Amino acid sequence: MIRAPFHRALTRDRRGGVTLILAGSLFMLAGAATVAVDLGSVYLARRQLQGVADAAALAAADGGRSAAVQLIDQSGVNGIALATLDTGSYAADPTVPVEQRFRANDPTGGAMRVELRRRTPLFFGRLLVGRDGIDLSARATAARSDAAAFSLGTGLASLSGGLPNMLLSNLAGTELNLSVMDYNGLVSADLDLLGFADALRARTGRNGEAYGALFDRDIPLADLLGAMADSAGNSAATHTLLALAGRIPGRSVRLSDIIDLGPMRGAANASGQPSVVLDAFSMLRMLLSPPSGTTIPMDLRIAVPGLTSTRLMLVTGEGQARSPLMSITAKRDVVLRTAQTRLYLESTVATALSGIASVRIPLYIELAAAEARLSDIQCGETGGVTLAVTPSVGVAALGDIDMNALTNFSVPASPRATVLAQALGTRVTGYANIALGGTQTHNVHFSPAEIGAQQAKTIGTQDLTQGIAASLAGQTQLQVSLLGLTVSNSPLTPLVGALLGTTAPLLDGIVNSVTATLGVRVGSAEVRVHQRRCGMASIVA
């Protein structure tokens, strides 16, 4: 009878409940604190191990296994062991899974992958898991990035006030007034392509955007020149580029039309990407060139001493090839190209040959794209840089062409015999045609001394022994007719032939000046290596 009321009273009594809850909470808090201490210790140890792994990978890329071991010993972190060290290559290709980008034992080399291990102790957690520590591992991959700055066809003797300046101004749409000093500053200023892209992202407010997406945008030319100035690292070139940026009228350029980034398109930062370097003048010329697959006809009338009149018509484009002027391949090769070019030069020369007041000389030249590929960089005092160069090939003719076909690369210009001179029923006609030869690629090696001296090398098709106009003049077939009848052994034949021979050097000077400005040579290609950089290791994974 007494037990029942006591039981009901006990169930209604709430005193001491907080004490029980607090006791349980303290136990849980102690357990959480215990776990937190150990988790924090493990996290810190893992971060520390990864930092040492990154540093060891960089050291291994520069100095091999011994350098990595030395760095680990000097890191001040105890208990770290070098588990594996693999030599191979790394392909920064976004289409390849990250874990497959490193290829061990690849003969192309240039990359090192290290794996470090360390055991970190547990303090309170050993009561929960029954172990006194946890084994940690960290892996890092570093790749060496060797770079060379080179150019294709920048052998201009002068710019100020001459035809090259006129041609560049026509491409830009305004008078550039580049001096020889400006030109030299641009040629000597090396631009890292991704450094330029980073400067462009900062200027346009697109930080973090993938390089491919950036290059697909239509960007004002002034911003492009400004980004070149920001990344030039050359005060003379920076001043020239900023001046040009404020002078060139508003037009936009899509970089993907002239530069194919290849495997670098999906990257958002320069880490692990190949270092691509070119001189500022080559970059400027590419920006001013017409987009792939388009043509920009230019009709320039030039005053040349020794010639009565000179008319130059120039069409540049890519015809049906539609190849960017610069490409980066999956093998990290860098390729520079020149635009496909058609040139028509019509000149007259005053004369007093048997009543003939002047001789008209029309030249037509059609050039395919020349190409220079950065094929190999050898570091060390006995190394150098090797370029694979394919000279420009095409045709050259002394004769008339179909002017309507000049701007259409899909239609042949069809050179034909032309009237060179006529007077009082006498007519002198002539025709010559030269094929500019083979498509063989030549390996051109530049030693460190040649790179330091900025030595240029010219690779020819070996089909021309002299200038194009001189070669045509020497092969021109002349025919003299009087009142419609062909005259054999006319005294005009050797006289007109001699006039062509003496005029040819003047015409060759015009042709060489124009083609050098465009980076394409007639039957040849001029290349120069501006700089070689070796051993730039960076963490790629």
Coordinates of C-alpha atoms in Angstrom, one line a residue:
M1 CA 0.0 0.0 0.0
I2 CA 2.9 2.4 0.7
R3 CA 4.9 1.4 -2.4
A4 CA 2.4 2.7 -5.0
P5 CA 2.2 6.3 -3.8
F6 CA 6.1 6.4 -3.6
H7 CA 6.4 5.2 -7.1
R8 CA 4.0 7.8 -8.4
A9 CA 5.9 10.5 -6.5
L10 CA 9.2 9.3 -7.8
T11 CA 8.0 9.5 -11.4
R12 CA 6.8 13.1 -10.9
D13 CA 10.0 14.3 -9.3
R14 CA 12.2 16.3 -11.8
R15 CA 15.0 17.3 -9.5
G16 CA 18.6 16.4 -10.6
G17 CA 17.7 16.0 -14.3
V18 CA 20.0 18.8 -15.4
T19 CA 22.9 17.1 -13.6
L20 CA 22.3 13.9 -15.6
I21 CA 22.1 15.8 -18.9
L22 CA 25.2 17.8 -18.1
A23 CA 27.1 14.7 -17.3
G24 CA 26.2 13.1 -20.5
S25 CA 27.0 16.3 -22.5
L26 CA 30.4 16.6 -20.9
F27 CA 31.2 13.1 -22.0
M28 CA 30.1 13.9 -25.5
L29 CA 32.0 17.2 -25.6
A30 CA 35.1 15.5 -24.3
G31 CA 34.8 12.9 -27.1
A32 CA 34.3 15.6 -29.7
A33 CA 37.3 17.5 -28.4
T34 CA 39.3 14.4 -28.5
V35 CA 38.4 13.7 -32.1
A36 CA 38.9 17.3 -33.1
V37 CA 42.4 17.4 -31.7
D38 CA 43.4 14.3 -33.6
L39 CA 41.6 15.4 -36.8
G40 CA 43.3 18.7 -36.7
S41 CA 46.7 17.1 -36.1
V42 CA 46.2 14.7 -39.0
Y43 CA 45.0 17.6 -41.3
L44 CA 48.0 19.7 -40.4
A45 CA 50.4 16.8 -41.0
R46 CA 48.8 16.0 -44.4
R47 CA 49.1 19.7 -45.5
Q48 CA 52.7 19.7 -44.3
L49 CA 53.5 16.5 -46.1
Q50 CA 51.9 17.8 -49.4
G51 CA 54.0 21.0 -49.1
V52 CA 57.2 18.9 -48.8
A53 CA 56.1 16.7 -51.7
D54 CA 55.6 19.7 -54.0
A55 CA 59.0 21.1 -53.1
A56 CA 60.6 17.7 -53.6
A57 CA 59.0 17.3 -57.0
L58 CA 60.4 20.7 -58.0
A59 CA 63.8 19.8 -56.7
A60 CA 63.7 16.4 -58.5
A61 CA 62.8 18.2 -61.8
D62 CA 65.8 20.4 -61.5
G63 CA 68.4 18.0 -59.9
G64 CA 67.0 14.5 -59.9
R65 CA 66.6 12.0 -57.0
S66 CA 69.5 13.3 -54.9
A67 CA 68.1 16.8 -55.0
A68 CA 64.7 15.5 -53.8
V69 CA 66.3 13.5 -51.0
Q70 CA 68.3 16.5 -49.9
L71 CA 65.3 18.7 -49.8
I72 CA 63.4 16.2 -47.6
D73 CA 66.3 16.0 -45.2
Q74 CA 66.4 19.7 -44.9
S75 CA 62.7 20.3 -44.6
G76 CA 62.7 20.0 -40.8
V77 CA 59.8 17.6 -40.9
N78 CA 60.6 14.3 -39.2
G79 CA 59.5 10.9 -40.3
I80 CA 59.1 11.6 -44.1
A81 CA 60.2 8.8 -46.4
L82 CA 60.5 8.9 -50.2
A83 CA 58.3 6.1 -51.4
T84 CA 58.6 6.4 -55.2
L85 CA 60.2 8.7 -57.7
D86 CA 59.2 8.3 -61.3
T87 CA 60.7 10.1 -64.4
G88 CA 58.5 10.6 -67.3
S89 CA 56.5 13.3 -69.2
Y90 CA 53.3 15.2 -68.5
A91 CA 50.7 16.2 -71.0
A92 CA 48.6 19.1 -69.9
D93 CA 45.6 18.0 -72.0
P94 CA 42.2 18.7 -70.5
T95 CA 40.7 15.9 -72.5
V96 CA 42.8 13.4 -70.7
P97 CA 41.9 12.4 -67.1
V98 CA 44.3 14.0 -64.5
E99 CA 45.6 10.6 -63.3
Q100 CA 46.6 9.6 -66.9
R101 CA 48.5 12.8 -67.9
F102 CA 51.7 11.6 -66.4
R103 CA 53.4 8.9 -68.4
A104 CA 56.2 7.2 -66.6
N105 CA 59.4 6.2 -68.5
D106 CA 58.4 8.4 -71.5
P107 CA 61.6 9.2 -73.4
T108 CA 60.5 12.8 -74.0
G109 CA 61.1 13.3 -70.3
G110 CA 60.9 16.7 -68.5
A111 CA 58.6 15.6 -65.6
M112 CA 59.1 14.0 -62.2
R113 CA 56.5 12.4 -59.9
V114 CA 57.2 11.8 -56.3
E115 CA 55.3 10.1 -53.5
L116 CA 56.1 10.7 -49.9
R117 CA 54.9 8.8 -46.8
R118 CA 54.8 9.6 -43.1
R119 CA 53.2 8.2 -40.0
T120 CA 51.5 10.8 -37.7
P121 CA 50.6 9.9 -34.1
L122 CA 47.1 9.8 -32.6
F123 CA 46.6 11.3 -29.1
F124 CA 43.1 10.6 -27.9
G125 CA 41.8 8.8 -31.0
R126 CA 43.8 5.7 -30.2
L127 CA 41.2 4.9 -27.5
L128 CA 38.5 4.8 -30.3
V129 CA 40.3 3.2 -33.2
G130 CA 42.8 1.1 -31.2
R131 CA 45.8 2.4 -33.2
D132 CA 48.6 4.8 -32.1
G133 CA 48.9 6.5 -35.5
I134 CA 47.8 6.9 -39.2
D135 CA 49.9 6.4 -42.3
L136 CA 49.7 9.4 -44.7
S137 CA 50.9 9.8 -48.3
A138 CA 51.2 12.7 -50.7
R139 CA 52.0 12.8 -54.4
A140 CA 53.2 15.7 -56.5
T141 CA 54.2 16.0 -60.2
A142 CA 56.5 18.7 -61.5
A143 CA 57.4 19.4 -65.1
R144 CA 60.2 21.3 -66.6
S145 CA 59.2 23.9 -69.2
D146 CA 61.9 24.9 -71.6
A147 CA 61.1 27.8 -73.9
A148 CA 62.5 29.6 -76.9
A149 CA 61.4 32.8 -78.5
F150 CA 61.7 32.7 -82.3
S151 CA 60.3 34.6 -85.3
L152 CA 59.7 33.9 -88.9
G153 CA 60.6 36.6 -91.4
T154 CA 61.5 39.7 -89.4
G155 CA 64.5 40.7 -91.4
L156 CA 63.7 44.3 -92.1
A157 CA 66.6 46.6 -92.7
S158 CA 64.5 49.8 -92.1
L159 CA 60.9 50.8 -91.5
S160 CA 60.6 54.6 -91.0
G161 CA 59.1 56.3 -94.0
G162 CA 59.5 53.3 -96.3
L163 CA 57.3 50.7 -97.9
P164 CA 57.2 48.4 -94.8
N165 CA 55.8 51.3 -92.7
M166 CA 53.3 52.0 -95.4
L167 CA 52.2 48.4 -95.6
L168 CA 51.8 48.0 -91.8
S169 CA 49.9 51.3 -91.6
N170 CA 47.6 50.0 -94.4
L171 CA 47.0 46.8 -92.4
A172 CA 46.3 48.9 -89.2
G173 CA 44.0 51.4 -90.9
T174 CA 46.1 54.4 -89.8
E175 CA 49.6 55.9 -90.1
L176 CA 51.8 54.1 -87.6
N177 CA 55.1 56.0 -88.2
L178 CA 57.2 53.3 -86.7
S179 CA 60.9 54.2 -86.5
V180 CA 63.8 51.8 -86.8
M181 CA 64.2 52.1 -83.0
D182 CA 60.6 51.2 -82.5
Y183 CA 61.0 48.1 -84.7
N184 CA 64.2 47.0 -82.9
G185 CA 62.4 47.4 -79.5
L186 CA 59.5 45.2 -80.7
V187 CA 61.8 42.6 -82.1
S188 CA 63.9 42.4 -79.0
A189 CA 60.8 42.2 -76.6
D190 CA 59.8 38.6 -75.8
L191 CA 56.2 37.9 -74.9
D192 CA 55.1 34.8 -73.0
L193 CA 51.8 33.8 -74.6
L194 CA 50.0 32.9 -71.4
G195 CA 51.5 35.9 -69.6
F196 CA 50.0 38.0 -72.4
A197 CA 46.6 36.2 -71.9
D198 CA 46.7 36.8 -68.2
A199 CA 47.3 40.5 -68.8
L200 CA 44.5 40.6 -71.3
R201 CA 42.1 38.9 -68.8
A202 CA 43.0 41.6 -66.2
R203 CA 42.4 44.4 -68.7
T204 CA 39.1 43.0 -69.8
G205 CA 37.8 42.0 -66.3
R206 CA 37.7 38.3 -67.2
N207 CA 40.1 36.9 -64.5
G208 CA 39.7 33.1 -64.2
E209 CA 38.2 32.6 -67.6
A210 CA 39.6 29.7 -69.6
Y211 CA 42.2 30.8 -72.2
G212 CA 40.2 29.2 -75.0
A213 CA 37.0 31.1 -74.1
L214 CA 39.0 34.3 -73.9
F215 CA 40.5 33.8 -77.3
D216 CA 37.1 33.1 -78.8
R217 CA 35.9 36.6 -77.9
D218 CA 36.0 39.7 -80.1
I219 CA 38.4 41.9 -78.3
P220 CA 39.3 45.5 -79.2
L221 CA 42.7 45.8 -80.8
A222 CA 43.6 48.6 -78.3
D223 CA 43.1 46.2 -75.4
L224 CA 45.2 43.6 -77.2
L225 CA 48.1 46.0 -77.7
G226 CA 47.7 47.2 -74.1
A227 CA 48.0 43.7 -72.8
M228 CA 51.1 43.2 -74.9
A229 CA 52.6 46.3 -73.4
D230 CA 51.7 45.1 -69.9
S231 CA 53.5 41.8 -70.4
A232 CA 56.4 43.0 -72.6
G233 CA 58.9 43.7 -69.8
N234 CA 60.8 46.0 -72.2
S235 CA 60.4 49.7 -71.7
A236 CA 61.0 50.6 -75.4
A237 CA 58.5 48.1 -76.6
T238 CA 56.0 49.0 -73.9
H239 CA 56.1 52.7 -74.9
T240 CA 55.7 51.8 -78.6
L241 CA 52.8 49.4 -78.0
L242 CA 50.9 51.9 -75.7
A243 CA 51.3 54.6 -78.4
L244 CA 50.0 52.3 -81.1
A245 CA 47.0 51.3 -78.8
G246 CA 45.9 54.9 -78.7
R247 CA 46.4 55.5 -82.4
I248 CA 44.8 52.5 -84.1
P249 CA 41.1 53.0 -84.8
G250 CA 38.5 50.8 -83.0
R251 CA 38.4 47.3 -84.4
S252 CA 38.2 44.0 -82.8
V253 CA 40.2 40.8 -83.3
R254 CA 39.3 37.2 -82.4
L255 CA 42.6 35.6 -81.2
S256 CA 41.4 32.1 -82.0
D257 CA 41.4 33.1 -85.7
I258 CA 45.1 33.5 -85.6
I259 CA 46.3 31.4 -82.7
D260 CA 45.3 27.8 -82.1
L261 CA 45.9 27.0 -78.4
G262 CA 45.5 23.3 -78.9
P263 CA 45.7 21.4 -75.5
M264 CA 45.9 24.8 -73.7
R265 CA 42.4 25.9 -74.6
G266 CA 40.7 24.5 -71.4
A267 CA 43.4 25.8 -69.0
A268 CA 42.5 28.7 -66.7
N269 CA 46.1 29.3 -65.4
A270 CA 49.6 28.9 -66.6
S271 CA 50.5 26.1 -64.1
G272 CA 51.7 23.0 -66.0
Q273 CA 51.2 24.6 -69.4
P274 CA 54.0 24.9 -72.0
S275 CA 55.9 28.2 -72.0
V276 CA 55.3 29.7 -75.5
V277 CA 57.4 32.8 -76.3
L278 CA 57.5 35.0 -79.4
D279 CA 58.8 38.5 -80.1
A280 CA 56.4 41.4 -79.9
F281 CA 56.8 42.4 -83.6
S282 CA 55.7 38.9 -84.7
M283 CA 52.7 39.2 -82.4
L284 CA 51.9 42.7 -83.7
R285 CA 52.1 41.5 -87.3
M286 CA 49.7 38.6 -86.5
L287 CA 47.2 40.9 -84.9
L288 CA 47.2 43.2 -87.9
S289 CA 47.0 40.4 -90.4
P290 CA 43.5 39.5 -91.8
P291 CA 41.6 36.7 -90.1
S292 CA 41.9 33.2 -91.5
G293 CA 39.9 32.6 -94.6
T294 CA 39.6 36.3 -95.5
T295 CA 41.5 38.7 -97.8
I296 CA 42.4 42.3 -97.5
P297 CA 43.3 43.8 -100.9
M298 CA 45.7 46.7 -100.8
D299 CA 46.5 49.0 -103.7
L300 CA 49.6 51.0 -103.0
R301 CA 51.1 53.5 -105.4
I302 CA 54.8 53.9 -104.6
A303 CA 57.4 56.4 -105.8
V304 CA 60.7 54.5 -106.4
P305 CA 63.8 56.3 -107.8
G306 CA 64.6 54.9 -111.2
L307 CA 61.0 53.9 -112.0
T308 CA 58.5 56.2 -113.7
S309 CA 55.5 54.8 -111.8
T310 CA 54.9 51.8 -109.6
R311 CA 51.6 50.2 -108.5
L312 CA 51.5 47.5 -105.9
M313 CA 48.5 45.4 -105.3
L314 CA 48.7 43.0 -102.4
V315 CA 46.2 40.4 -101.2
T316 CA 46.9 38.4 -98.0
G317 CA 44.7 35.7 -96.6
E318 CA 44.6 31.9 -96.0
G319 CA 42.7 30.8 -99.0
Q320 CA 41.2 27.4 -98.5
A321 CA 43.8 26.3 -95.9
R322 CA 42.3 28.3 -93.1
S323 CA 45.3 27.6 -90.8
P324 CA 45.9 29.9 -87.8
L325 CA 49.2 31.8 -88.0
M326 CA 50.3 30.2 -84.7
S327 CA 49.5 26.7 -83.3
I328 CA 50.4 24.8 -80.2
T329 CA 50.3 21.0 -80.7
A330 CA 49.6 18.2 -78.2
K331 CA 53.4 17.6 -78.2
R332 CA 53.9 21.2 -77.1
D333 CA 55.5 22.1 -80.4
V334 CA 54.9 25.7 -81.4
V335 CA 54.3 26.5 -85.1
L336 CA 54.5 29.9 -86.7
R337 CA 53.1 30.5 -90.2
T338 CA 52.8 33.3 -92.7
A339 CA 49.7 34.2 -94.6
Q340 CA 49.1 33.0 -98.1
T341 CA 50.0 36.0 -100.3
R342 CA 49.3 37.3 -103.8
L343 CA 51.4 40.2 -105.1
Y344 CA 51.0 42.1 -108.3
L345 CA 53.6 44.8 -109.1
E346 CA 53.2 46.9 -112.2
S347 CA 56.0 49.4 -113.0
T348 CA 57.0 51.5 -116.0
V349 CA 60.5 52.6 -116.9
A350 CA 61.2 55.6 -119.1
T351 CA 63.2 54.8 -122.2
A352 CA 64.1 56.2 -125.7
L353 CA 64.4 52.9 -127.6
S354 CA 63.4 53.6 -131.2
G355 CA 60.6 55.9 -130.3
I356 CA 59.3 53.8 -127.4
A357 CA 58.7 56.2 -124.5
S358 CA 58.4 53.6 -121.7
V359 CA 58.5 49.9 -120.9
R360 CA 55.8 48.3 -118.8
I361 CA 56.8 45.5 -116.5
P362 CA 54.0 43.6 -114.7
L363 CA 55.1 41.0 -112.1
Y364 CA 52.8 38.5 -110.4
I365 CA 53.9 36.4 -107.4
E366 CA 51.8 33.9 -105.5
L367 CA 53.1 32.4 -102.3
A368 CA 51.9 29.7 -100.1
A369 CA 52.4 29.8 -96.3
A370 CA 55.9 29.5 -94.9
E371 CA 56.2 27.6 -91.7
A372 CA 58.7 27.4 -88.8
R373 CA 58.2 24.8 -86.0
L374 CA 60.0 24.8 -82.7
S375 CA 61.0 21.2 -82.8
D376 CA 63.6 20.9 -80.0
I377 CA 65.3 22.7 -77.2
Q378 CA 68.7 21.4 -75.9
C379 CA 69.9 22.9 -72.6
G380 CA 73.5 23.2 -71.6
E381 CA 76.4 25.0 -73.0
T382 CA 76.6 22.8 -76.0
G383 CA 72.9 22.7 -76.7
G384 CA 70.7 25.2 -78.6
V385 CA 67.4 25.4 -80.4
T386 CA 66.3 23.5 -83.5
L387 CA 63.6 24.8 -85.8
A388 CA 62.0 22.8 -88.6
V389 CA 61.5 25.3 -91.4
T390 CA 59.4 25.0 -94.6
P391 CA 60.0 27.8 -97.0
S392 CA 57.2 29.5 -98.9
V393 CA 56.6 28.0 -102.3
G394 CA 54.5 29.2 -105.2
V395 CA 54.8 30.7 -108.6
A396 CA 56.2 34.0 -110.1
A397 CA 55.5 35.3 -113.5
L398 CA 56.2 38.3 -115.7
G399 CA 52.9 38.8 -117.4
D400 CA 49.3 39.9 -117.2
I401 CA 46.7 38.3 -114.9
D402 CA 43.0 38.2 -114.5
M403 CA 42.5 41.1 -112.1
N404 CA 39.1 39.9 -111.0
A405 CA 40.7 36.7 -109.8
L406 CA 43.4 38.4 -107.7
T407 CA 41.3 38.5 -104.5
N408 CA 39.9 35.0 -104.9
F409 CA 42.4 32.4 -103.9
S410 CA 40.1 29.6 -105.1
V411 CA 40.5 30.9 -108.7
P412 CA 43.9 30.8 -110.5
A413 CA 45.2 34.1 -111.6
S414 CA 46.3 32.5 -115.0
P415 CA 49.4 34.6 -116.0
R416 CA 49.8 35.2 -119.7
A417 CA 52.0 37.1 -122.1
T418 CA 51.9 40.9 -121.8
V419 CA 52.6 43.9 -123.9
L420 CA 55.8 45.4 -122.6
A421 CA 56.0 48.3 -125.0
Q422 CA 54.4 49.6 -128.2
A423 CA 54.8 52.6 -130.6
L424 CA 54.1 53.3 -134.3
G425 CA 52.8 49.8 -135.0
T426 CA 55.7 48.1 -133.2
R427 CA 54.7 45.9 -130.2
V428 CA 57.0 44.1 -127.8
T429 CA 55.5 41.2 -125.8
G430 CA 57.1 39.0 -123.2
Y431 CA 56.4 36.2 -120.8
A432 CA 58.2 34.2 -118.1
N433 CA 57.0 31.8 -115.4
I434 CA 59.0 30.3 -112.5
A435 CA 57.8 27.6 -110.1
L436 CA 59.3 28.3 -106.7
G437 CA 60.1 24.7 -105.9
G438 CA 59.9 22.0 -103.3
T439 CA 58.2 21.6 -100.0
Q440 CA 61.0 20.0 -98.1
T441 CA 61.3 20.8 -94.4
H442 CA 64.8 21.9 -93.2
N443 CA 66.1 21.5 -89.7
V444 CA 67.9 24.6 -88.7
H445 CA 70.0 24.6 -85.5
F446 CA 70.9 27.7 -83.5
S447 CA 73.8 27.4 -81.1
P448 CA 73.8 29.4 -77.8
A449 CA 76.4 31.8 -79.4
E450 CA 74.1 32.3 -82.5
I451 CA 71.1 33.0 -80.2
G452 CA 73.1 35.5 -78.2
A453 CA 74.2 37.3 -81.4
Q454 CA 70.6 37.3 -82.7
Q455 CA 71.8 35.7 -85.9
A456 CA 69.2 35.2 -88.6
K457 CA 69.3 32.2 -91.0
T458 CA 67.7 32.0 -94.4
I459 CA 66.4 28.7 -95.7
G460 CA 65.6 28.6 -99.5
T461 CA 64.0 26.2 -101.9
Q462 CA 67.3 26.2 -103.8
D463 CA 65.3 26.9 -107.0
L464 CA 66.3 30.5 -107.3
T465 CA 69.9 31.6 -107.7
Q466 CA 69.1 35.3 -107.6
G467 CA 66.2 37.7 -107.0
I468 CA 62.8 36.9 -108.3
A469 CA 62.6 39.8 -110.8
A470 CA 66.2 39.1 -112.0
S471 CA 65.3 35.4 -112.5
L472 CA 62.2 36.3 -114.4
A473 CA 64.1 38.9 -116.5
G474 CA 66.7 36.3 -117.4
Q475 CA 64.0 33.8 -118.6
T476 CA 61.6 36.2 -120.3
Q477 CA 60.7 35.2 -123.9
L478 CA 60.5 38.4 -125.9
Q479 CA 58.7 38.8 -129.2
V480 CA 58.6 41.9 -131.5
S481 CA 55.9 42.4 -134.0
L482 CA 55.5 45.2 -136.6
L483 CA 52.0 45.8 -138.0
G484 CA 50.9 42.4 -136.7
L485 CA 53.8 40.5 -138.2
T486 CA 56.5 38.8 -136.1
V487 CA 60.0 40.3 -136.6
S488 CA 62.8 37.9 -136.1
N489 CA 66.2 39.1 -134.8
S490 CA 64.8 42.6 -134.1
P491 CA 67.3 45.0 -132.5
L492 CA 64.7 45.8 -129.9
T493 CA 64.9 42.3 -128.4
P494 CA 68.3 42.6 -126.8
L495 CA 67.7 46.3 -125.8
V496 CA 64.4 45.5 -124.0
G497 CA 66.1 42.4 -122.4
A498 CA 68.9 44.6 -121.1
L499 CA 66.4 47.1 -119.7
L500 CA 64.6 44.3 -117.9
G501 CA 67.9 43.2 -116.4
T502 CA 68.9 46.6 -115.1
T503 CA 65.4 47.3 -113.7
A504 CA 65.1 43.9 -111.9
P505 CA 67.2 44.9 -108.8
L506 CA 64.8 47.8 -108.2
L507 CA 61.8 45.5 -108.4
D508 CA 63.5 42.9 -106.2
G509 CA 64.0 45.6 -103.6
I510 CA 60.2 46.3 -103.5
V511 CA 59.3 42.6 -103.5
N512 CA 61.8 41.8 -100.7
S513 CA 60.6 44.7 -98.6
V514 CA 56.9 43.8 -98.8
T515 CA 57.4 40.1 -98.2
A516 CA 59.8 40.6 -95.3
T517 CA 57.2 42.8 -93.6
L518 CA 54.6 40.1 -94.0
G519 CA 57.0 37.5 -92.7
V520 CA 57.1 35.5 -95.9
R521 CA 60.0 35.3 -98.3
V522 CA 60.0 34.6 -102.0
G523 CA 61.2 31.0 -102.3
S524 CA 62.8 31.2 -98.8
A525 CA 62.2 31.7 -95.1
E526 CA 64.2 33.8 -92.7
V527 CA 64.2 32.6 -89.0
R528 CA 65.8 33.9 -85.9
V529 CA 65.9 32.6 -82.3
H530 CA 65.7 35.5 -79.9
Q531 CA 66.0 33.7 -76.5
R532 CA 66.3 30.2 -74.9
R533 CA 65.1 29.5 -71.4
C534 CA 65.8 26.2 -69.7
G535 CA 64.8 24.5 -66.5
M536 CA 61.6 26.3 -65.5
A537 CA 60.0 23.7 -63.3
S538 CA 56.4 24.0 -62.0
I539 CA 53.9 21.9 -60.2
V540 CA 51.4 20.4 -62.6
A541 CA 49.6 17.9 -60.4

